C-alpha cells in the first residue's frame, strides 16, 4: 500500500510504493520549474536518498504533463533558491537510481530534468523536446551537453536548433527514452521498472559519463558547418540558433563540466538580450489573444458541424482546406461549373503534393476530399452552421450575397465575410440578423498562414465572437479579435508602409534599396517584392485607369508582377528577381511629371519612413479601440506578414527604441512631408509620461 510521507508539501508529494519513492510534481497547469518546485524536488530527492528504506526514486508529473520546463516568468529576475542546473546535477549525483516517468510534455527544463535522471520511461503519446530556441535562449540546464551524449551531435542539432517536440516513440528510437509504458499505467510501469533496476543491480547511468555518441562531432567537425549552411535561411537574423550550435560543438570538444560552464555563459548572454525578451513576450502575447474582456472564457460557443464557403478561388479553396484538415465537412459554392472544377482541382492538387512530400497519408487525401461537397446552388448552404463568404472585394456583390444568405441560412448560423478591408457593419445591415454576422479575415495562402483576424461588428453577438475565435484555434490559427475599420489591423498598417515606400521611390531611392532595407530588418520580403508576388493588377484595369502612377504604367506594359515574369523586377524562369531599368525609367518619368525633388536617403531613413508610420497607425488603432491590446497588433504582424519574431512585433519594437525617439522622428518627417506623419495622441501621451505600449 502507498504510504504518504510528504503530503503537506503542495508542489511535490512523495508516496512510498515498497522500496520505491514516487515523487509527484504538482505545480500549476504545466509544472513549470519555478523556485518552489525546484526547492520541492531538491528536498524530496534528498529525503528519499536519506531514507534507508528507499532503494529507487521515480519522478512523475501530476496533472496534464511531466513539465513544460523553466518558469519563463522568472527570466530576467534575480534568482532565488537552487538553480535548475545545480538541481539537475544533484539529481544525477543521487546514490539511488532515479527514473523519470513522462506523460504529456517534457519540454525544455522538463526534458533536461529527465536527462539528469538515470533512466526514462514514457507513454507513447508523450512529447519531449527542447524548444528554448523559440524563446530566444538555449537549453541552459545541461540540455546542450547531455542530449548529444545520448543521441549524437547530428540529432541533437535537429532537436535543439529546430526546437520542435518529438513523439515518445521517435524519442525511444533515438535512445532518448529507455522504455515505453502503456498509456493507462505509467506510474505502475515506472515503479516496476525502478524495482527491476534495483533487483538486477543495474548501474546508475549518468549521461555525463557517456562519450561514445559525441565522438562523431570530434571526428567530423564539418558536420556543424554543414548544418549551419543548410539552416541559414530559417535562422537568418536569430542569435539563439548559433549559440545552440556552439554549445553542441563544445559538448563534443570539452569535458562535461567545462561544457556546462560554456553553456551557462551562452545562456546568460541570450537571456539578458533583446531578442529573447521579444520572443518571450511573443509567447505570452499569443496566449493573451484568446482573452476578451467582455466575452468570458466560459461563453458557450455555437456548435459548428458543417461549414459553407462561398467562392472556390484561391481564398475560398484555402479556407475550405483548413476545415477539411480538422475533419469538419465543407460545402463549397460557386456560380459557374468551370470555376468550381478549377477550385476543386487546386484543392486536390495541394493535398496530393503534400502527400508526395510524405506529410500526408495518401488515403487521407481521399478522406479530406470526401468531406467536401461542391455545388452551384447557394441554397445548399441551408444546413451549414458557419458560412464564410470569400468572393471578390466588391461591396455590391457582398451585400447581395448577405441579403440572400439571410433568407437561406438556418436560424443561429454564423454568417462570416472574408473581406480584408470592407465594412462588416454595412454587410451585416443587409440581413435581419446582424448579431450573427462577423468578419473572418484569413491571410493568403489561407491553408498555410497562421493568422485569422476575427472582425467584430457593432452588433455581433458575444457567442458569435467566442465561436469564431474558438473555431479559428480549432483549425490551427491564431485568432486575433479586431474592430471594423478600413483594412482592420494588418492591412491598415500595411497601407502606411506602402504609401511611404511609393513616395521614397519617387524621391529617387530605388525599389531594390527599399526592399533590401526591409529584408535586412528581418521581414521575409520588402514592399515591392511583395507587390510583385501579389500581382500589380489587383484592382487595376486598363479602361478605368487614369491616375498614371508607377503601378499603372507598369501594368500598362504588362509588367504585372511575378506571374508575367516582370513587375517592379524582372524575373527569370526560376523566378529569380533582378532590378529592372525599365522600372527605373518609369519611376523617373512619374517623378518628373509630379515635380518630385530627387534626393538620397540613408538606410536608417528608409527604415524609419516605412516602419514608424506603421507604429503610429498601430497607436491610432489602439486609441480607437480597434484592437484590444498592443500585443494583439504585434501578433497580427508576426503571423500575418512575417514580422521578425525576435523584434517582438512593431509595437514592442517601438518600445525598445523608446517612444520619445519615435515621436521626435515622426515630428521631423511631419514637418517635411505633412500630416501622414502626424503623431497619434496616444503616442504623444505615452512618450510624455515616459511609458511604452507595454504599459497600457
Ligand atoms: N513557464 C511559465 N508559464 C508557462 C510555461 C512555462 N514554461 N509554459 C506554459 N506556461 C503557462 C502559459 O502561459 C499558460 O498560462 P495562462 O493559462 O495564464 O495563459 C499556462 O501555463 C498553460 O499553458 P498553455 O495554454 O500553453 O497550455 P497548452 O496545454 O496549450 O500547452 C505547452 C502546453 C505545450 C507545454 C506550452 O505551454 C508550451 O509550449 N510551454 C512552453 C514550453 C517551453 O518553451 N519550455 C522551455 C522553457 S525555457 C527552459 O526550460 C530553459 C532552460 O533550459 C532552463
XYZ file of C-alpha atoms and ligand atoms in Angstrom, residues 29-30 32 64-65 68-73 75 84 105 107-110 112 131-132 135 137-141 267 283-284 287 291, ligand 1:
86
model
C -1.050 23.729 -15.049
C 2.311 22.791 -16.617
C 6.902 24.977 -14.681
C -1.547 17.156 -17.561
C 2.182 16.683 -18.014
C 6.939 22.411 -19.544
C 10.380 23.465 -18.324
C 11.754 26.513 -16.576
C 9.253 29.092 -15.379
C 9.538 31.634 -18.179
C 8.147 34.390 -15.975
C 13.702 35.012 -16.511
C 17.973 24.377 -12.250
C 5.052 17.076 -22.271
C 9.893 20.286 -22.651
C 12.919 22.476 -22.070
C 13.998 22.219 -18.453
C 11.416 19.415 -18.166
C 16.615 18.385 -19.095
C 12.014 24.394 -27.533
C 14.159 27.063 -25.829
C 12.194 31.765 -26.780
C 17.520 31.156 -25.494
C 19.122 27.704 -25.301
C 18.632 24.697 -23.045
C 20.574 26.142 -20.144
C 20.332 23.299 -17.651
C 22.635 31.129 -21.855
C 4.988 33.540 -26.211
C 2.700 35.237 -23.700
C -1.829 33.320 -25.296
C -8.690 36.761 -23.651
N 6.744 28.940 -17.762
C 5.748 29.702 -17.267
N 4.460 29.582 -17.662
C 4.161 28.669 -18.600
C 5.154 27.854 -19.168
C 6.500 27.997 -18.700
N 7.493 27.246 -19.152
N 4.575 27.050 -20.087
C 3.263 27.341 -20.083
N 3.010 28.320 -19.196
C 1.707 28.888 -18.854
C 1.016 29.527 -20.054
O 1.394 30.864 -20.202
C -0.434 29.389 -19.685
O -0.737 30.415 -18.767
P -2.210 31.087 -18.753
O -3.151 29.941 -18.515
O -2.106 32.063 -17.645
O -2.360 31.709 -20.114
C -0.488 28.069 -18.926
O 0.852 27.819 -18.479
C -0.953 26.906 -19.782
O -0.157 26.871 -20.968
P -0.785 26.703 -22.408
O -2.037 27.492 -22.524
O 0.295 26.966 -23.375
O -1.144 25.140 -22.372
P -1.120 24.088 -23.546
O -1.600 22.828 -22.959
O -1.792 24.663 -24.740
O 0.423 23.921 -23.933
C 2.753 23.527 -23.552
C 1.313 23.322 -23.052
C 2.961 22.786 -24.868
C 3.669 22.962 -22.506
C 3.010 25.034 -23.784
O 2.583 25.742 -22.648
C 4.452 25.391 -24.018
O 4.925 25.254 -25.115
N 5.125 25.903 -22.960
C 6.485 26.392 -23.057
C 7.472 25.290 -23.200
C 8.845 25.862 -23.255
O 9.179 26.696 -24.072
N 9.699 25.400 -22.336
C 11.048 25.861 -22.235
C 11.107 26.802 -21.102
S 12.675 27.550 -21.014
C 13.679 26.436 -20.234
O 13.266 25.404 -19.822
C 15.087 26.981 -20.118
C 16.066 26.105 -19.509
O 16.651 25.276 -20.141
C 16.494 26.335 -18.142
